[in-house]
PDB file of C-alpha atoms in Angstrom:
ATOM      1  CA  PHE P 813      50.378  24.513  63.035  1.00  0.00           C
ATOM      2  CA  ASP P 814      52.856  26.384  65.221  1.00  0.00           C
ATOM      3  CA  GLU P 815      51.548  24.712  68.368  1.00  0.00           C
ATOM      4  CA  GLU P 816      51.630  21.217  66.857  1.00  0.00           C
ATOM      5  CA  TYR P 817      55.083  21.751  65.381  1.00  0.00           C
ATOM      6  CA  SER P 818      56.372  23.157  68.664  1.00  0.00           C
ATOM      7  CA  LEU P 819      55.245  19.954  70.337  1.00  0.00           C
ATOM      8  CA  ILE P 820      57.191  17.918  67.773  1.00  0.00           C
ATOM      9  CA  MET P 821      60.281  20.107  68.102  1.00  0.00           C
ATOM     10  CA  SER P 822      60.236  19.752  71.882  1.00  0.00           C
ATOM     11  CA  LYS P 823      60.725  16.003  71.462  1.00  0.00           C
ATOM     12  CA  PHE P 824      64.100  16.462  69.718  1.00  0.00           C
ATOM     13  CA  SER P 825      67.100  15.776  71.910  1.00  0.00           C
ATOM     14  CA  LYS P 826      69.350  18.799  72.441  1.00  0.00           C
ATOM     15  CA  ASN P 827      72.384  16.493  72.342  1.00  0.00           C
ATOM     16  CA  ILE P 828      71.668  15.321  68.804  1.00  0.00           C
ATOM     17  CA  LYS P 829      72.168  17.385  65.640  1.00  0.00           C
ATOM     18  CA  THR P 830      68.785  17.700  63.960  1.00  0.00           C
ATOM     19  CA  ILE P 831      67.637  18.681  60.461  1.00  0.00           C
ATOM     20  CA  THR P 832      64.005  19.313  59.524  1.00  0.00           C
ATOM     21  CA  LEU P 833      62.841  20.219  56.035  1.00  0.00           C
ATOM     22  CA  GLY P 834      59.803  20.481  53.814  1.00  0.00           C
ATOM     23  CA  ASP P 835      57.130  22.747  52.386  1.00  0.00           C
ATOM     24  CA  PHE P 836      56.160  24.788  55.450  1.00  0.00           C
ATOM     25  CA  ASN P 837      53.798  27.144  53.571  1.00  0.00           C
ATOM     26  CA  TYR P 838      55.289  30.172  55.335  1.00  0.00           C
ATOM     27  CA  ASP P 839      56.902  32.615  52.931  1.00  0.00           C
ATOM     28  CA  LEU P 840      60.153  33.760  54.530  1.00  0.00           C
ATOM     29  CA  LEU P 841      60.401  36.525  51.936  1.00  0.00           C
ATOM     30  CA  LYS P 842      57.344  38.219  53.439  1.00  0.00           C
ATOM     31  CA  ASN P 843      57.347  40.275  56.610  1.00  0.00           C
ATOM     32  CA  ASN P 844      53.912  39.427  58.029  1.00  0.00           C
ATOM     33  CA  ASN P 845      52.720  38.191  61.424  1.00  0.00           C
ATOM     34  CA  ASP P 846      52.273  34.552  60.352  1.00  0.00           C
ATOM     35  CA  THR P 847      55.809  34.359  59.010  1.00  0.00           C
ATOM     36  CA  LYS P 848      57.229  36.118  62.068  1.00  0.00           C
ATOM     37  CA  ASN P 849      55.456  33.699  64.432  1.00  0.00           C
ATOM     38  CA  PHE P 850      56.738  30.722  62.479  1.00  0.00           C
ATOM     39  CA  GLU P 851      60.310  32.044  62.457  1.00  0.00           C
ATOM     40  CA  ASN P 852      60.136  32.797  66.175  1.00  0.00           C
ATOM     41  CA  THR P 853      58.921  29.260  66.850  1.00  0.00           C
ATOM     42  CA  MET P 854      61.871  27.755  64.951  1.00  0.00           C
ATOM     43  CA  LEU P 855      64.389  30.169  66.491  1.00  0.00           C
ATOM     44  CA  SER P 856      63.118  29.431  69.997  1.00  0.00           C
ATOM     45  CA  PHE P 857      64.318  25.859  69.524  1.00  0.00           C
ATOM     46  CA  GLY P 858      67.643  26.965  68.031  1.00  0.00           C
ATOM     47  CA  PHE P 859      66.745  26.139  64.413  1.00  0.00           C
ATOM     48  CA  LEU P 860      67.923  28.441  61.620  1.00  0.00           C
ATOM     49  CA  PRO P 861      66.714  28.456  57.975  1.00  0.00           C
ATOM     50  CA  LEU P 862      69.256  27.540  55.303  1.00  0.00           C
ATOM     51  CA  ILE P 863      67.303  28.744  52.256  1.00  0.00           C
ATOM     52  CA  SER P 864      66.690  32.440  51.561  1.00  0.00           C
ATOM     53  CA  ARG P 865      65.964  32.418  47.821  1.00  0.00           C
ATOM     54  CA  PRO P 866      62.582  31.850  46.099  1.00  0.00           C
ATOM     55  CA  THR P 867      61.670  28.151  45.968  1.00  0.00           C
ATOM     56  CA  HIS P 868      58.123  28.295  44.637  1.00  0.00           C
ATOM     57  CA  SER P 869      56.395  30.155  41.830  1.00  0.00           C
ATOM     58  CA  VAL P 870      52.967  29.866  40.227  1.00  0.00           C
ATOM     59  CA  ASN P 871      52.889  32.927  37.999  1.00  0.00           C
ATOM     60  CA  ILE P 872      55.676  35.069  36.600  1.00  0.00           C
ATOM     61  CA  GLY P 873      56.654  37.649  39.177  1.00  0.00           C
ATOM     62  CA  GLN P 874      54.976  35.777  42.041  1.00  0.00           C
ATOM     63  CA  SER P 875      57.687  33.862  43.889  1.00  0.00           C
ATOM     64  CA  SER P 876      57.882  32.697  47.480  1.00  0.00           C
ATOM     65  CA  CYS P 877      60.293  30.928  49.819  1.00  0.00           C
ATOM     66  CA  ILE P 878      58.018  28.326  51.418  1.00  0.00           C
ATOM     67  CA  ASP P 879      60.311  25.300  51.039  1.00  0.00           C
ATOM     68  CA  ASN P 880      63.168  25.251  53.501  1.00  0.00           C
ATOM     69  CA  ILE P 881      65.711  23.336  55.538  1.00  0.00           C
ATOM     70  CA  PHE P 882      66.096  24.151  59.224  1.00  0.00           C
ATOM     71  CA  THR P 883      68.879  22.903  61.461  1.00  0.00           C
ATOM     72  CA  ASP P 884      70.303  23.415  64.931  1.00  0.00           C
ATOM     73  CA  CYS P 885      73.839  22.592  63.743  1.00  0.00           C
ATOM     74  CA  ILE P 886      74.488  25.605  61.522  1.00  0.00           C
ATOM     75  CA  GLU P 887      78.248  25.285  62.117  1.00  0.00           C
ATOM     76  CA  SER P 888      78.226  21.964  60.228  1.00  0.00           C
ATOM     77  CA  VAL P 889      76.683  23.395  57.048  1.00  0.00           C
ATOM     78  CA  THR P 890      79.092  23.567  54.095  1.00  0.00           C
ATOM     79  CA  LEU P 891      76.793  24.436  51.170  1.00  0.00           C
ATOM     80  CA  THR P 892      73.098  25.178  50.549  1.00  0.00           C
ATOM     81  CA  GLY P 893      71.127  26.198  47.511  1.00  0.00           C
ATOM     82  CA  VAL P 894      68.105  26.049  45.229  1.00  0.00           C
ATOM     83  CA  VAL P 895      68.110  24.194  41.902  1.00  0.00           C
ATOM     84  CA  ASP P 896      66.504  26.211  39.086  1.00  0.00           C
ATOM     85  CA  ASP P 897      64.272  23.418  37.818  1.00  0.00           C
ATOM     86  CA  GLN P 898      61.197  24.310  35.767  1.00  0.00           C
ATOM     87  CA  GLY P 899      59.656  20.839  36.014  1.00  0.00           C
ATOM     88  CA  SER P 900      57.513  21.840  38.989  1.00  0.00           C
ATOM     89  CA  HIS P 901      56.173  24.870  40.855  1.00  0.00           C
ATOM     90  CA  HIS P 902      58.503  23.835  43.681  1.00  0.00           C
ATOM     91  CA  LYS P 903      62.232  24.009  43.041  1.00  0.00           C
ATOM     92  CA  PRO P 904      64.527  21.366  44.595  1.00  0.00           C
ATOM     93  CA  ILE P 905      66.491  22.574  47.625  1.00  0.00           C
ATOM     94  CA  PHE P 906      69.639  21.043  49.075  1.00  0.00           C
ATOM     95  CA  ALA P 907      72.161  21.333  51.887  1.00  0.00           C
ATOM     96  CA  PHE P 908      75.534  19.700  52.514  1.00  0.00           C
ATOM     97  CA  PHE P 909      76.716  19.004  56.043  1.00  0.00           C
ATOM     98  CA  ASN P 910      80.019  17.997  57.591  1.00  0.00           C
ATOM     99  CA  LEU P 911      78.652  15.985  60.501  1.00  0.00           C
ATOM    100  CA  ASN P 912      81.767  13.907  61.307  1.00  0.00           C
ATOM    101  CA  ILE P 913      79.667  10.860  62.065  1.00  0.00           C
ATOM    102  CA  ALA P 914      81.770   8.238  63.803  1.00  0.00           C
ATOM    103  CA  VAL P 915      81.413   4.654  62.618  1.00  0.00           C
ATOM    104  CA  SER P 916      82.031   1.890  65.129  1.00  0.00           C
ATOM    105  CA  GLN P 917      84.968  -0.382  64.334  1.00  0.00           C
ATOM    106  CA  ASN P 918      82.781  -3.309  65.343  1.00  0.00           C
ATOM    107  CA  TYR P 919      80.119  -2.445  62.784  1.00  0.00           C
ATOM    108  CA  HIS P 920      79.277  -5.299  60.440  1.00  0.00           C
ATOM    109  CA  LYS P 921      77.306  -4.768  57.277  1.00  0.00           C
ATOM    110  CA  PRO P 922      74.060  -6.726  57.532  1.00  0.00           C
ATOM    111  CA  LYS P 923      73.742  -9.650  55.185  1.00  0.00           C
ATOM    112  CA  GLN P 924      70.537 -10.588  53.474  1.00  0.00           C
ATOM    113  CA  MET P 925      69.214 -13.684  51.774  1.00  0.00           C
ATOM    114  CA  GLN P 926      69.314 -13.554  47.972  1.00  0.00           C
ATOM    115  CA  ASN P 927      66.636 -15.640  46.276  1.00  0.00           C
ATOM    116  CA  TYR P 928      66.964 -14.365  42.717  1.00  0.00           C
ATOM    117  CA  ASP P 929      69.848 -13.744  40.331  1.00  0.00           C
ATOM    118  CA  PHE P 930      69.040 -11.000  37.812  1.00  0.00           C
ATOM    119  CA  SER P 931      72.224 -11.404  35.809  1.00  0.00           C
ATOM    120  CA  LYS P 932      72.417 -10.456  32.130  1.00  0.00           C
ATOM    121  CA  ASN P 933      72.080 -14.089  31.014  1.00  0.00           C
ATOM    122  CA  ASN P 934      69.054 -14.693  33.229  1.00  0.00           C
ATOM    123  CA  ILE P 935      67.350 -11.527  31.994  1.00  0.00           C
ATOM    124  CA  GLU P 936      67.877 -12.685  28.414  1.00  0.00           C
ATOM    125  CA  LEU P 937      66.308 -16.045  29.320  1.00  0.00           C
ATOM    126  CA  LEU P 938      63.382 -14.185  30.873  1.00  0.00           C
ATOM    127  CA  ILE P 939      62.883 -12.059  27.747  1.00  0.00           C
ATOM    128  CA  ASN P 940      62.912 -15.157  25.545  1.00  0.00           C
ATOM    129  CA  ASN P 941      60.480 -16.892  27.873  1.00  0.00           C
ATOM    130  CA  LEU P 942      58.048 -13.969  27.835  1.00  0.00           C
ATOM    131  CA  THR P 943      58.411 -13.562  24.073  1.00  0.00           C
ATOM    132  CA  ALA P 944      57.397 -17.192  23.618  1.00  0.00           C
ATOM    133  CA  THR P 945      54.225 -16.560  25.638  1.00  0.00           C
ATOM    134  CA  GLU P 946      53.529 -13.118  24.154  1.00  0.00           C
ATOM    135  CA  HIS P 947      50.257 -14.258  22.595  1.00  0.00           C
ATOM    136  CA  SER P 948      48.965 -15.188  26.039  1.00  0.00           C
ATOM    137  CA  LEU P 949      50.123 -11.977  27.717  1.00  0.00           C
ATOM    138  CA  THR P 950      48.516  -9.737  25.075  1.00  0.00           C
ATOM    139  CA  ASP P 951      45.145 -11.480  25.205  1.00  0.00           C
ATOM    140  CA  ARG P 952      42.623  -8.785  26.156  1.00  0.00           C
ATOM    141  CA  LYS P 953      40.498 -11.359  27.959  1.00  0.00           C
ATOM    142  CA  LEU P 954      43.410 -12.189  30.248  1.00  0.00           C
ATOM    143  CA  LYS P 955      42.674 -11.293  33.856  1.00  0.00           C
ATOM    144  CA  PHE P 956      45.335  -9.518  35.894  1.00  0.00           C
ATOM    145  CA  GLU P 957      45.667 -12.495  38.242  1.00  0.00           C
ATOM    146  CA  GLU P 958      46.374 -14.752  35.254  1.00  0.00           C
ATOM    147  CA  PHE P 959      48.880 -12.268  33.812  1.00  0.00           C
ATOM    148  CA  PHE P 960      50.614 -12.027  37.198  1.00  0.00           C
ATOM    149  CA  GLU P 961      50.794 -15.815  37.468  1.00  0.00           C
ATOM    150  CA  ILE P 962      52.407 -16.149  34.002  1.00  0.00           C
ATOM    151  CA  PHE P 963      54.878 -13.343  34.697  1.00  0.00           C
ATOM    152  CA  SER P 964      55.790 -14.655  38.174  1.00  0.00           C
ATOM    153  CA  SER P 965      56.276 -18.182  36.879  1.00  0.00           C
ATOM    154  CA  ALA P 966      58.609 -16.893  34.151  1.00  0.00           C
ATOM    155  CA  ILE P 967      60.725 -14.998  36.701  1.00  0.00           C
ATOM    156  CA  ASP P 968      60.902 -18.042  38.981  1.00  0.00           C
ATOM    157  CA  SER P 969      61.843 -20.259  36.076  1.00  0.00           C
ATOM    158  CA  CYS P 970      64.602 -18.011  34.726  1.00  0.00           C
ATOM    159  CA  CYS P 971      65.955 -16.064  37.702  1.00  0.00           C
ATOM    160  CA  LYS P 972      65.207 -17.912  40.929  1.00  0.00           C
ATOM    161  CA  LEU P 973      68.197 -19.551  42.574  1.00  0.00           C
ATOM    162  CA  ASP P 974      68.062 -23.284  43.241  1.00  0.00           C
ATOM    163  CA  LYS P 975      69.473 -22.548  46.672  1.00  0.00           C
ATOM    164  CA  PRO P 976      69.221 -19.112  48.358  1.00  0.00           C
ATOM    165  CA  LYS P 977      72.534 -17.531  49.340  1.00  0.00           C
ATOM    166  CA  LEU P 978      73.703 -14.869  51.774  1.00  0.00           C
ATOM    167  CA  THR P 979      75.105 -11.676  50.281  1.00  0.00           C
ATOM    168  CA  LYS P 980      76.685  -8.522  51.722  1.00  0.00           C
ATOM    169  CA  ARG P 981      75.112  -6.432  48.981  1.00  0.00           C
ATOM    170  CA  ASN P 982      71.785  -5.088  50.183  1.00  0.00           C
ATOM    171  CA  PRO P 983      69.626  -1.976  49.760  1.00  0.00           C
ATOM    172  CA  VAL P 984      71.213  -0.446  52.865  1.00  0.00           C
ATOM    173  CA  SER P 985      74.963  -0.900  52.349  1.00  0.00           C
ATOM    174  CA  ASN P 986      75.087  -1.072  48.526  1.00  0.00           C
ATOM    175  CA  PRO P 987      71.706   0.069  47.147  1.00  0.00           C
ATOM    176  CA  TRP P 988      73.017   0.771  43.653  1.00  0.00           C
ATOM    177  CA  ILE P 989      75.254  -2.242  43.029  1.00  0.00           C
ATOM    178  CA  CYS P 990      73.667  -4.881  40.818  1.00  0.00           C
ATOM    179  CA  ASP P 991      75.023  -7.967  39.056  1.00  0.00           C
ATOM    180  CA  SER P 992      75.548  -6.025  35.805  1.00  0.00           C
ATOM    181  CA  ILE P 993      77.839  -3.566  37.596  1.00  0.00           C
ATOM    182  CA  VAL P 994      79.735  -6.441  39.213  1.00  0.00           C
ATOM    183  CA  ASP P 995      80.202  -8.049  35.761  1.00  0.00           C
ATOM    184  CA  ALA P 996      81.470  -4.735  34.354  1.00  0.00           C
ATOM    185  CA  ILE P 997      83.963  -4.403  37.228  1.00  0.00           C
ATOM    186  CA  ASP P 998      85.237  -7.935  36.609  1.00  0.00           C
ATOM    187  CA  LYS P 999      85.694  -7.237  32.902  1.00  0.00           C
ATOM    188  CA  LYS P1000      87.533  -3.991  33.648  1.00  0.00           C
ATOM    189  CA  GLU P1001      89.876  -5.751  36.077  1.00  0.00           C
ATOM    190  CA  LYS P1002      90.606  -8.500  33.541  1.00  0.00           C
ATOM    191  CA  SER P1003      91.285  -5.862  30.872  1.00  0.00           C
ATOM    192  CA  THR P1004      93.636  -4.021  33.238  1.00  0.00           C
ATOM    193  CA  ASP P1005      95.504  -7.250  33.983  1.00  0.00           C
ATOM    194  CA  CYS P1006      95.955  -7.876  30.253  1.00  0.00           C
ATOM    195  CA  ASP P1007      97.250  -4.340  29.679  1.00  0.00           C
ATOM    196  CA  SER P1008      99.696  -4.721  32.570  1.00  0.00           C
ATOM    197  CA  ALA P1009     100.993  -7.972  31.120  1.00  0.00           C
ATOM    198  CA  LEU P1010     101.610  -6.332  27.730  1.00  0.00           C
ATOM    199  CA  ILE P1011     103.539  -3.327  29.054  1.00  0.00           C
ATOM    200  CA  PRO P1012     106.883  -5.157  29.486  1.00  0.00           C
ATOM    201  CA  LEU P1013     106.677  -6.341  25.866  1.00  0.00           C
ATOM    202  CA  LEU P1014     106.393  -2.831  24.418  1.00  0.00           C
TER     203      LEU P1014
END
């Protein structure tokens, strides 16, 4: 592993700040030869570990620090830690960086073609459409291909735009903004305008 990982690390540019993370399966809480060799490999490339607390446990009293984040820009680190989550043997780890990434003034957010409109009204139409065909969808003899065809046709009928349009909202620039959020923002702005208009009358 050390040889293969050294080969990967050697490909990293020294002029670029680099972060590498994962389950390395080397317990940094142990002082054995395997761990020492791994640490020496990382240190030889200028990479320091950011996690020093236990990140993995199978049995009570048996903890290890095998999950880690290594970086060659330690001066940019502002906060690191381990989340005490009991949902898995591996605890989530995190690190915050102040990288001062410059954004070009000429950068333009990529637009993408929008073919469907999943607005609240269209979703309600889709639900009504599927409800009307519920007897067909719940038929145990229905093949998956047939189910998929019914479901796809309902989406096309209720949500597909007559004419595709370009939008600035995409999974890259605004991955979490959907039509419902846009509607909520519009309603909030209208409510704010109404409140502002009433203030002089009070």
